[in-house]
mmCIF file of C-alpha atoms in Angstrom:
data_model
loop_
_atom_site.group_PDB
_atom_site.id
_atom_site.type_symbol
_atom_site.label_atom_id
_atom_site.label_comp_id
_atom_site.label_asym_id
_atom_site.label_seq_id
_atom_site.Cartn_x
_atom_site.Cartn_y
_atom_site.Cartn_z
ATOM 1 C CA UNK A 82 0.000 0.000 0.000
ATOM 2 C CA UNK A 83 1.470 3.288 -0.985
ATOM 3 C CA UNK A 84 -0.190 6.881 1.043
ATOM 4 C CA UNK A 85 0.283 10.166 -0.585
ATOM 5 C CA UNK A 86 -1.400 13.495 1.035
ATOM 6 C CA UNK A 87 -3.333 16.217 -0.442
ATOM 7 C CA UNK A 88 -3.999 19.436 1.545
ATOM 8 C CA UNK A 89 -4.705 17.015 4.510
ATOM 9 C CA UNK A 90 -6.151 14.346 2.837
ATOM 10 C CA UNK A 91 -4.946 10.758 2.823
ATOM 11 C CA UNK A 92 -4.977 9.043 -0.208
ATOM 12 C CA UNK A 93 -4.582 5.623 0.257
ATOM 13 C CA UNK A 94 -3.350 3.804 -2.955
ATOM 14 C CA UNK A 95 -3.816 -0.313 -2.879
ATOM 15 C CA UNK A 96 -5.648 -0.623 0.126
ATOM 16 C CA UNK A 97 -8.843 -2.748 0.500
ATOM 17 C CA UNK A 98 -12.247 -1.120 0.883
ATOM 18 C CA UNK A 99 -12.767 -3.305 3.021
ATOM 19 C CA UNK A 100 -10.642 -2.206 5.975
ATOM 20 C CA UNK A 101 -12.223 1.403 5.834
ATOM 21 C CA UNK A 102 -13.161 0.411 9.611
ATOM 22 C CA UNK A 103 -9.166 1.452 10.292
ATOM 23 C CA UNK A 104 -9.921 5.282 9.065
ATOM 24 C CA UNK A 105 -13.778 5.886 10.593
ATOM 25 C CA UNK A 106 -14.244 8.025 13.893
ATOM 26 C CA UNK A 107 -16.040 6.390 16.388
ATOM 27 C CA UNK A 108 -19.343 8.627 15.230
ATOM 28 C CA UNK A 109 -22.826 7.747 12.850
ATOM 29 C CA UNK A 110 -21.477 6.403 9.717
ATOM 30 C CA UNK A 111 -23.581 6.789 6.964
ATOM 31 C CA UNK A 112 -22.508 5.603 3.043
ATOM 32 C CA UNK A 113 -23.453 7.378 0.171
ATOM 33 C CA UNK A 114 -23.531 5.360 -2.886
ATOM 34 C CA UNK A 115 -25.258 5.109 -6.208
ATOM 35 C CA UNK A 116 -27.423 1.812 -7.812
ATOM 36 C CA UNK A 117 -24.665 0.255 -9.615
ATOM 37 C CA UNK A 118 -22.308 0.036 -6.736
ATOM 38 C CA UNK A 119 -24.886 -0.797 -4.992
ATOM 39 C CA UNK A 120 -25.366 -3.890 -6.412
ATOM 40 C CA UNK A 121 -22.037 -4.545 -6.823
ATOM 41 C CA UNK A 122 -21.106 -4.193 -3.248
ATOM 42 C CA UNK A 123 -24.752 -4.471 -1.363
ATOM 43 C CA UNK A 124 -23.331 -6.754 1.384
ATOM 44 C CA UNK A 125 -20.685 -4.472 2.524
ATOM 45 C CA UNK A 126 -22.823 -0.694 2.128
ATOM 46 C CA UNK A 127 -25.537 -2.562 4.076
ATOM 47 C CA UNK A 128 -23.077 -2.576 7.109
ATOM 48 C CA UNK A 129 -23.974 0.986 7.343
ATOM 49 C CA UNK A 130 -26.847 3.740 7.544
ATOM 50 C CA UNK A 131 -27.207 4.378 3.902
ATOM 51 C CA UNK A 132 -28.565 6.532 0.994
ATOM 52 C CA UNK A 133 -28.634 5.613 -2.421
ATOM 53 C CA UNK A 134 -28.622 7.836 -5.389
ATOM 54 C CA UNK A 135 -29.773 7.565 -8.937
ATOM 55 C CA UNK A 136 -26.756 6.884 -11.440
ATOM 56 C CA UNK A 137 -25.170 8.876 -13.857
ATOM 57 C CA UNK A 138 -23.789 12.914 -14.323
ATOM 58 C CA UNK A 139 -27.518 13.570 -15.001
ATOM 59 C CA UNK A 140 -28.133 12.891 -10.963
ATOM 60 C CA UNK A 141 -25.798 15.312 -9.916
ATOM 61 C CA UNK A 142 -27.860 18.465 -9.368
ATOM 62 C CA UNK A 143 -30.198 20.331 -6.482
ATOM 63 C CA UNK A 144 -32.823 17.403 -6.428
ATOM 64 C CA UNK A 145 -30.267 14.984 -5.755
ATOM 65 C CA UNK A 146 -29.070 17.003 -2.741
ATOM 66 C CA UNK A 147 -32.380 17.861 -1.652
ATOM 67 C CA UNK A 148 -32.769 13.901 -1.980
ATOM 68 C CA UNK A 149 -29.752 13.281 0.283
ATOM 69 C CA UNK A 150 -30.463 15.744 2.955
ATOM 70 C CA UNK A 151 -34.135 14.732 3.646
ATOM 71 C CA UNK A 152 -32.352 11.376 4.205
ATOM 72 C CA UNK A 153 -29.914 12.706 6.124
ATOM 73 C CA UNK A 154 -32.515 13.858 8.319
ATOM 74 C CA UNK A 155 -34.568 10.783 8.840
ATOM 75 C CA UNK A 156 -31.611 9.117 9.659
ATOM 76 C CA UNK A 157 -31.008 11.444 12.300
ATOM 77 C CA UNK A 158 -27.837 12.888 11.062
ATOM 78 C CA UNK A 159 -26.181 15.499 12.895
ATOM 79 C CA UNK A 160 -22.959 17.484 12.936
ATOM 80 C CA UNK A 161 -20.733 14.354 14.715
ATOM 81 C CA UNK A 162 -22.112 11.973 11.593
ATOM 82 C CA UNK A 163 -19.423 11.176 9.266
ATOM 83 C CA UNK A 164 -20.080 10.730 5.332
ATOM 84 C CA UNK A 165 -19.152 8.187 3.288
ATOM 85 C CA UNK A 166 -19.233 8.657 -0.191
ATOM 86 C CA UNK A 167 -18.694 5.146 -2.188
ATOM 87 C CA UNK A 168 -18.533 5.334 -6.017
ATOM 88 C CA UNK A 169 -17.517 7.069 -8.706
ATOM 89 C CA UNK A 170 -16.838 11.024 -9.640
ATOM 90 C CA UNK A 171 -20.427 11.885 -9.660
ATOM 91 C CA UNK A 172 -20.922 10.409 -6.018
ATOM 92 C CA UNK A 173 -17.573 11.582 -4.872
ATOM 93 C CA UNK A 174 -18.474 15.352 -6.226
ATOM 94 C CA UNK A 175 -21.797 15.420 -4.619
ATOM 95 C CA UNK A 176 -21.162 13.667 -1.271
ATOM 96 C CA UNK A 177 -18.179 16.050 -0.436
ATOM 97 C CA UNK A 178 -20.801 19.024 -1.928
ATOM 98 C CA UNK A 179 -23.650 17.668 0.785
ATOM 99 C CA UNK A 180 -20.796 17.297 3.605
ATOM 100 C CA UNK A 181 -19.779 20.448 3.328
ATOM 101 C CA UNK A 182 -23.079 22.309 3.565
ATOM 102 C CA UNK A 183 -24.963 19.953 5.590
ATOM 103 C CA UNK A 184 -25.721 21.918 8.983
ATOM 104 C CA UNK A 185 -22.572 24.060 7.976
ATOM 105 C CA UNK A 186 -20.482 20.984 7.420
ATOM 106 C CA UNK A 187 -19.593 17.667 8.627
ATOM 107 C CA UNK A 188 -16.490 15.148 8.190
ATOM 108 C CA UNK A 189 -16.153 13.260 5.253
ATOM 109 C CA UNK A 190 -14.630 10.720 3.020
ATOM 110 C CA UNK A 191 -14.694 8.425 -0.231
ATOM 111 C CA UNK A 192 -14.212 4.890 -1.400
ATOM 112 C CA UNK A 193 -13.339 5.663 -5.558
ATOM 113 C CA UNK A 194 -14.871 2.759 -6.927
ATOM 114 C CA UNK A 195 -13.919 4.434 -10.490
ATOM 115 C CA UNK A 196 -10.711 4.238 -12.162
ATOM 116 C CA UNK A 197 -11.662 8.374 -13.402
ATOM 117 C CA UNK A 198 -12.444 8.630 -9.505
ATOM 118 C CA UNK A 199 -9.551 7.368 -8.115
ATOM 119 C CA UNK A 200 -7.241 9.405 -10.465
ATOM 120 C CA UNK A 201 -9.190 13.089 -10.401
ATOM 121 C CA UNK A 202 -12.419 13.192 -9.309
ATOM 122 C CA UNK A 203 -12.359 12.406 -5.527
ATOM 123 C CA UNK A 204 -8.947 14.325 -5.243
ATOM 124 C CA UNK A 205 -7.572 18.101 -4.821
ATOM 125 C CA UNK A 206 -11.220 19.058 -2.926
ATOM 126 C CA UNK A 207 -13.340 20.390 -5.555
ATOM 127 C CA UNK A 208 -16.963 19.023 -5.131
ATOM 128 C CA UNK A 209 -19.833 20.081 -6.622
ATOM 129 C CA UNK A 210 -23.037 19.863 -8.494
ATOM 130 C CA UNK A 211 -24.084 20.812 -12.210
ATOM 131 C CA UNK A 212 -26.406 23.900 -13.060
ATOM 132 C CA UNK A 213 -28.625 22.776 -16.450
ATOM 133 C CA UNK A 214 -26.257 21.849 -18.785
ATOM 134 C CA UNK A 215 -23.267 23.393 -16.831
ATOM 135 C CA UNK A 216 -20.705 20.975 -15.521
ATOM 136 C CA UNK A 217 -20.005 21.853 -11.875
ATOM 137 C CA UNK A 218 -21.398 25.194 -12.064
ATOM 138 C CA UNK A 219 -21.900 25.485 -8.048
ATOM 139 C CA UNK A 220 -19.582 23.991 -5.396
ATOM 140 C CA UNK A 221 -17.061 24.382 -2.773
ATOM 141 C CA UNK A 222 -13.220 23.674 -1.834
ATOM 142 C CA UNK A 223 -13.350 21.231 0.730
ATOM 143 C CA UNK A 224 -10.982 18.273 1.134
ATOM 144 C CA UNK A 225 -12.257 14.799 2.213
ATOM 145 C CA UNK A 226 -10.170 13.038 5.403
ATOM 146 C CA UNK A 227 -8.907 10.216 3.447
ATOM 147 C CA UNK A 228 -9.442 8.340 -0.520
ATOM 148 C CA UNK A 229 -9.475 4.871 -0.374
ATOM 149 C CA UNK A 230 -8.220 3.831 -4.526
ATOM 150 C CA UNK A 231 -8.623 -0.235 -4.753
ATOM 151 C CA UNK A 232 -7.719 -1.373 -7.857
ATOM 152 C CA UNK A 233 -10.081 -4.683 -7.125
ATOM 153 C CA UNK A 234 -13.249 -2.146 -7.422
ATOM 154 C CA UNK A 235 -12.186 -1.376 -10.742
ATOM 155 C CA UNK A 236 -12.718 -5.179 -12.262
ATOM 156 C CA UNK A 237 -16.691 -4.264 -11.723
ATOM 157 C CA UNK A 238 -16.269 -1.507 -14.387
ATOM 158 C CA UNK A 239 -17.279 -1.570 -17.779
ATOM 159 C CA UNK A 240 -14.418 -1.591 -19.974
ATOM 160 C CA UNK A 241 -16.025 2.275 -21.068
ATOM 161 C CA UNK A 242 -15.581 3.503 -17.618
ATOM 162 C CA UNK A 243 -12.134 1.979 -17.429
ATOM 163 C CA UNK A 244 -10.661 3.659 -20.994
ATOM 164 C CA UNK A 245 -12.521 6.867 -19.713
ATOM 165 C CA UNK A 246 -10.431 6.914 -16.514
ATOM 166 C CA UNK A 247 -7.491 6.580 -18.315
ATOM 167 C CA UNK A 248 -8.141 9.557 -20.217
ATOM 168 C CA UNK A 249 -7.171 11.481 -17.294
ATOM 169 C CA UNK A 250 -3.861 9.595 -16.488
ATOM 170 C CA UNK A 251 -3.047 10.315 -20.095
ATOM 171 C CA UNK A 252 -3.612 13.910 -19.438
ATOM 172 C CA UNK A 253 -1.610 14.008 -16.241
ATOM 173 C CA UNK A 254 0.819 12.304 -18.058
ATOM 174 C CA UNK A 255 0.988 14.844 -20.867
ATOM 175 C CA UNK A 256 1.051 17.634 -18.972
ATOM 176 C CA UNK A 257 3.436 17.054 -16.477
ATOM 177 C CA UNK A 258 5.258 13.498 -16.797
ATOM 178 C CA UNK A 259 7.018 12.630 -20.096
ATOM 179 C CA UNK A 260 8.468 9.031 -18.099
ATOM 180 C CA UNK A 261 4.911 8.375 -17.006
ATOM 181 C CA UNK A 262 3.914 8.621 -21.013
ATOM 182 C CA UNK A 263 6.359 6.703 -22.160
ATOM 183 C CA UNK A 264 5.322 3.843 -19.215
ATOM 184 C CA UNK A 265 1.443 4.410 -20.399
ATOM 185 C CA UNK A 266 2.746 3.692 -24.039
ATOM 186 C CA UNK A 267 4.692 0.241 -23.251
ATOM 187 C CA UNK A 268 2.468 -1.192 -20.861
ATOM 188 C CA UNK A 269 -0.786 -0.847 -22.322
ATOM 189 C CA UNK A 270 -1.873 -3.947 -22.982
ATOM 190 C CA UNK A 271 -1.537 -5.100 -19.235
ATOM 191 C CA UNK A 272 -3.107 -1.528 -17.903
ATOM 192 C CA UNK A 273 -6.131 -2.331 -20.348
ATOM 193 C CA UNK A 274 -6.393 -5.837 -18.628
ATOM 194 C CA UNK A 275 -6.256 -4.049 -15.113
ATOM 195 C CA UNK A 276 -3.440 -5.962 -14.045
ATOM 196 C CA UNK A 277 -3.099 -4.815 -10.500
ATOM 197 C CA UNK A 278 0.773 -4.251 -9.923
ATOM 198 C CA UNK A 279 0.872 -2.085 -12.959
ATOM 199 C CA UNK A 280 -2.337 -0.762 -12.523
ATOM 200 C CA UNK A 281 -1.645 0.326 -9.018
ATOM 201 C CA UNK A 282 1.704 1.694 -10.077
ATOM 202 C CA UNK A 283 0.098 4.272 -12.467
ATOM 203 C CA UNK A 284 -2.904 5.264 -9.846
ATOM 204 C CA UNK A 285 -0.202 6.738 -7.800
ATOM 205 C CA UNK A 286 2.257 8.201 -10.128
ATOM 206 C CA UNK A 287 -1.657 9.930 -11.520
ATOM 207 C CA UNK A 288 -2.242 11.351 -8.080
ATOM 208 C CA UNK A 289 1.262 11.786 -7.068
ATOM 209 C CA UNK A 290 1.066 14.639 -10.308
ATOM 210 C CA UNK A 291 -2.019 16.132 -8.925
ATOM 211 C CA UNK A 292 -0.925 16.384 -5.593
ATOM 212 C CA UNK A 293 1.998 18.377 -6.040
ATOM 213 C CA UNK A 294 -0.086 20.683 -8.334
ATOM 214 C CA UNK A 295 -3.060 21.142 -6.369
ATOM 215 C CA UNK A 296 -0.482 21.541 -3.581
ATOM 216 C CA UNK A 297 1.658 24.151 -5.635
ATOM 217 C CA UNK A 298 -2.250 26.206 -6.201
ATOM 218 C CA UNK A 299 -4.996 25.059 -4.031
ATOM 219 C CA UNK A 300 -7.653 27.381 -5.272
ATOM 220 C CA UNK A 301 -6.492 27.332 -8.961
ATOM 221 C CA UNK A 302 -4.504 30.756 -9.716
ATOM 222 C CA UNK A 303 -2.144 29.215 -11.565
ATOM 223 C CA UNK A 304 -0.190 25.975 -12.081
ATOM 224 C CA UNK A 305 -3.558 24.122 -11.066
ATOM 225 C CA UNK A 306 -5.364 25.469 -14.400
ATOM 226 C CA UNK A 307 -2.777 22.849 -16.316
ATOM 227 C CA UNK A 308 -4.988 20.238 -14.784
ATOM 228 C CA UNK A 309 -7.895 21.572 -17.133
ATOM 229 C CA UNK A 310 -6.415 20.616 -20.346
ATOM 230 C CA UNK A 311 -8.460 19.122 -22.637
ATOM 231 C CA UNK A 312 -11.479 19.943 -20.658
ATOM 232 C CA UNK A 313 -12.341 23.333 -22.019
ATOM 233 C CA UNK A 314 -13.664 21.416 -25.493
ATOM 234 C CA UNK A 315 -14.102 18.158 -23.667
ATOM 235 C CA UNK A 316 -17.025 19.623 -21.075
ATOM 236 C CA UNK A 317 -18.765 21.246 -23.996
ATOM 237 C CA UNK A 318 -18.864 17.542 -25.908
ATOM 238 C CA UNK A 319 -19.432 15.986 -22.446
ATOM 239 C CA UNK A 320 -22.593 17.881 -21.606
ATOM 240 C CA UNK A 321 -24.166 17.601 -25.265
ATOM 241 C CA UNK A 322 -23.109 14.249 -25.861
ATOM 242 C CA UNK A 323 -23.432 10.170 -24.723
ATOM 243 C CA UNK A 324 -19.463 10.639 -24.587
ATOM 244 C CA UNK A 325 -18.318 9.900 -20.949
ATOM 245 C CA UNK A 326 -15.896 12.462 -19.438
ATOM 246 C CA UNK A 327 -12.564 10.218 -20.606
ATOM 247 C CA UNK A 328 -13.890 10.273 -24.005
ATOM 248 C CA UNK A 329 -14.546 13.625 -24.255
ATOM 249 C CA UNK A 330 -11.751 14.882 -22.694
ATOM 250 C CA UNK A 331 -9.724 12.420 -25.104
ATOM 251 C CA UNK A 332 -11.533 14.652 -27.822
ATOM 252 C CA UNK A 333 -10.456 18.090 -26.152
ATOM 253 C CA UNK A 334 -6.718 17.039 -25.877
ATOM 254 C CA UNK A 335 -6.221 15.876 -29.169
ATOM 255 C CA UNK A 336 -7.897 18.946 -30.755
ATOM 256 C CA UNK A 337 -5.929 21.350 -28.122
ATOM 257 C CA UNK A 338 -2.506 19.805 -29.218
ATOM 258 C CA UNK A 339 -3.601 19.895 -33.137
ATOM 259 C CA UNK A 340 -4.297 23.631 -32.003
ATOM 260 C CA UNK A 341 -0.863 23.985 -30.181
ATOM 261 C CA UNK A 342 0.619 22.867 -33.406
ATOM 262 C CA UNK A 343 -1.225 25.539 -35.661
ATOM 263 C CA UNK A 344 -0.169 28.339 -32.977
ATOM 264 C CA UNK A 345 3.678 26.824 -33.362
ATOM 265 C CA UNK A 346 3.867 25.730 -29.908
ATOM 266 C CA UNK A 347 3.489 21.997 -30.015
ATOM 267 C CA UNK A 348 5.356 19.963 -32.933
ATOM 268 C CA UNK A 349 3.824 17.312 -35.354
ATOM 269 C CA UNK A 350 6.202 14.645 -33.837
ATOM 270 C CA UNK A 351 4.836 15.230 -30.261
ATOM 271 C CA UNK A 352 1.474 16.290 -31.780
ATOM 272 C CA UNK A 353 1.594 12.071 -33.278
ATOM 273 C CA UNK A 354 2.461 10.997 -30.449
ATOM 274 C CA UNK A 355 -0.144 12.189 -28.752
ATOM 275 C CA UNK A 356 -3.041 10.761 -31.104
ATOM 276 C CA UNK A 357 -0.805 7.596 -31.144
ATOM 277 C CA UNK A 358 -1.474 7.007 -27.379
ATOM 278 C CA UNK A 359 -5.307 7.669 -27.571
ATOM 279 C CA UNK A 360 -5.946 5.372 -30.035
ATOM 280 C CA UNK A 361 -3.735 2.418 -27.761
ATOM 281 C CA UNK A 362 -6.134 3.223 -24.807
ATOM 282 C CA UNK A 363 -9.162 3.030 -28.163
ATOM 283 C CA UNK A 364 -10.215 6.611 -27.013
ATOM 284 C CA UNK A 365 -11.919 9.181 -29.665
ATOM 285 C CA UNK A 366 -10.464 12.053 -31.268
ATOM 286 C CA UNK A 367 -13.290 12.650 -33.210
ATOM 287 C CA UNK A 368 -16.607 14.278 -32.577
ATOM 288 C CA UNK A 369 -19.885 14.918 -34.729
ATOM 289 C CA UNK A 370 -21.782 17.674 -32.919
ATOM 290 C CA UNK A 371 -23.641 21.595 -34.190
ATOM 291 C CA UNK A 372 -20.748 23.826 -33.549
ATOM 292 C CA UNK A 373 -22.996 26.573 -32.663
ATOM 293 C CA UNK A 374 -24.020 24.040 -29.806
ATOM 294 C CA UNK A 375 -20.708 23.653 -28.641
ATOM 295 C CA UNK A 376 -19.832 27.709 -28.880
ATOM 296 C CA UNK A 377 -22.678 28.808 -26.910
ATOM 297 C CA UNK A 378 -21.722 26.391 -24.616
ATOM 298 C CA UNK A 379 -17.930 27.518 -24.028
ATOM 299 C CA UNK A 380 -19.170 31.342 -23.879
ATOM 300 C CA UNK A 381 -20.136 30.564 -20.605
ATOM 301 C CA UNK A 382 -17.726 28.319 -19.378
ATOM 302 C CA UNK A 383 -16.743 29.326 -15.983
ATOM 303 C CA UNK A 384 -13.011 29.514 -16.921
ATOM 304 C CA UNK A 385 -14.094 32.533 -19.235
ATOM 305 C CA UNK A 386 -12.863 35.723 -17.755
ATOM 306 C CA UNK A 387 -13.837 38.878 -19.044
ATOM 307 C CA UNK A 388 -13.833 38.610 -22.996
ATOM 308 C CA UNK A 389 -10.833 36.084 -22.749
ATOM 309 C CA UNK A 390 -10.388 32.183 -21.666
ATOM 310 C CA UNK A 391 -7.821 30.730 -19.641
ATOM 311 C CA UNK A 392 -6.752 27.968 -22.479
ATOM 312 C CA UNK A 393 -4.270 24.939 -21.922
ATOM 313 C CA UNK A 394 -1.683 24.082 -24.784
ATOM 314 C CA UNK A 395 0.460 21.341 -25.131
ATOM 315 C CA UNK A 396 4.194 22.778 -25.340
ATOM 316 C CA UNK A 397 5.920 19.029 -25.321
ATOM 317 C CA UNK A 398 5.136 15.549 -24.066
ATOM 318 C CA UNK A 399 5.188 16.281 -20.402
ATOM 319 C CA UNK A 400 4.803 20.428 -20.411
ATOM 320 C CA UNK A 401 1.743 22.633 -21.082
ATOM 321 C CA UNK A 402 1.753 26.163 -20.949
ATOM 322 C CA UNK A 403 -1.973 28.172 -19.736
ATOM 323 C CA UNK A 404 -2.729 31.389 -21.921
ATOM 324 C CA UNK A 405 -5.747 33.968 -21.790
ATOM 325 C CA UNK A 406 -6.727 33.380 -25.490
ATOM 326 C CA UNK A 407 -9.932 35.761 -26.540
ATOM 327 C CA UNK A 408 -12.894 34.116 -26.673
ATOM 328 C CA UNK A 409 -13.570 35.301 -31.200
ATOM 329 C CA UNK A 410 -10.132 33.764 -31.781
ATOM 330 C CA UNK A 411 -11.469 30.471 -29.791
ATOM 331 C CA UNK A 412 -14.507 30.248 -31.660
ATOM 332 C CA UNK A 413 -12.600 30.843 -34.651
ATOM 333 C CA UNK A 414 -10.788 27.773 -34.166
ATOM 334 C CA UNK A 415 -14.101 25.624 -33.074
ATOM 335 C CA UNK A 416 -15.241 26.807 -36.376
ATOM 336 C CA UNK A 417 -11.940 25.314 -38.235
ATOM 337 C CA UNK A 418 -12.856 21.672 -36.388
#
């Protein structure tokens, strides 16, 4: 078992759900969890008070919360209880949302039953809920007390879920580790086939990367806004699509390093590379969907400052470089898709 910590959070990295007992106060413990885990993992979320969700990105908004609360308080919750949140991103997002405003905020913390959660979601305390169409329009900094990342949760995934997640390690891979890439790139095969040695061995060089950013810029000034790359595009597709977040943020890497390589930032070697690695982990780089869609989208993406966006390029496998780019010469270059 390896341990890495996050603003005061303890991620554990190969350790069994199972012996969450070791990390609980002695307090109410009540699980948060969604249908498909759920089934998955009924006898061991029955050990606990519990509330069950509906599934899916489409769950997390203000029903869902009103949902949980009313729950909360037939269950007798108060401020000593102690959330669990078991599942993936959208669980992890709105349990540590809930936690946090629930009678001004009680203690909290997750079991990432998702390869996406166990790598980004449930890490660097950003939880939250979606607004309409808007991905995590409204939420809070908050930081649960540990992660719990088992790599036997993830052999319950569909093989969707699983590529999706490691759209994300290929982003933290591009952006900040050029060794990690090149380990992504040769051991493929086994990583698809969630081979737990090598499996576990990338989990924690993944949140090793976002540790030391989100530690570098805990409320996202700076450094922390490399951590968006590929997401600018890939929430427009996400939200307006049946692409899952790995897919679509596949889609917004490859066509922000195609756009590096226009602006003379990125070269076409590195820029191959890149769309040679997405199509090992059989990830999209393509997209059919209205562009006027996808540009009323971005104008109000909550990165949008002013007139301008705070975009990611791709300088070099393992660097990427954050620029306010105006928001006509970014729909410009949706337009040229």
């Amino acid at each position: 078992m390896r341990k890495i910590e996050i603003e005061g959070s303890k991620i554990y990295v190969g350790e069994s759900y199972q012996n969450i007992t070791k990390y609980l106060p002695d307090a109410q413990i009540i699980m948060i969890s969604d249908m498909n885990v759920y089934t998955h993992y009924k006898h061991f979320i029955d050990k606990y008070d519990n509330i069950i969700i509906p599934t899916g990105e489409k769950s997390k908004n203000w029903s869902t919360v009103a949902l949980i609360v009313e729950e909360l308080l037939k269950l007798k919750a108060d401020r000593n209880t102690f959330l669990v949140g078991m599942g993936g991103g959208v669980v992890t997002d709105i349990t540590g949302f809930v936690a946090s405003v629930f009678m001004r905020g009680v203690r909290f913390g997750f079991i990432a039953s998702s390869l996406l959660a166990q790598v980004d979601a449930s890490l660097g305390g950003k939880n939250g809920i979606n607004f309409h169409t808007f991905k995590n329009m409204i939420g809070v900094f908050n930081t649960p007390e540990f992660v719990i990342c088992d790599a036997e949760l993830l052999k319950t995934l569909p093989k969707r879920e699983v590529q999706s997640g490691f759209g994300e390690i290929i982003k933290h891979a591009l952006i900040k580790d050029h060794e990690l890439f090149v380990y992504l790139k040769e051991n493929y095969k086994l990583l698809l086939e969630l081979e737990n040695r090598t499996l576990e061995f990338v989990i924690w060089k993944a949140i090793g990367i976002k540790a030391l950013v989100v530690s570098n810029d805990w409320l996202e000034k700076g450094e922390r806004k490399q951590l968006n790359f590929g997401h600018t595009l890939g929430h427009a597709i996400e939200n307006n699509s049946d692409y899952t977040h790995g897919e679509a943020v596949a889609v917004g890497m490859y066509w922000a390093s195609k756009w590096s390589v226009e602006k003379g930032i990125l070269s076409e070697t590195d820029f191959a590379e890149v769309q040679h690695i997405l199509k090992l982990y059989r990830l999209p780089i393509n997209f059919s969907l209205d562009k006027y869609i996808l540009t009323s989208y971005l104008l109000k993406d909550k990165k949008k400052h002013g007139s301008a966006i705070d975009f990611v390029f791709l300088k070099e496998i393992g660097a990427a470089q954050v620029m306010s780019v105006p928001m006509e010469e970014l729909v410009r270059a949706i337009e040229r898709l």
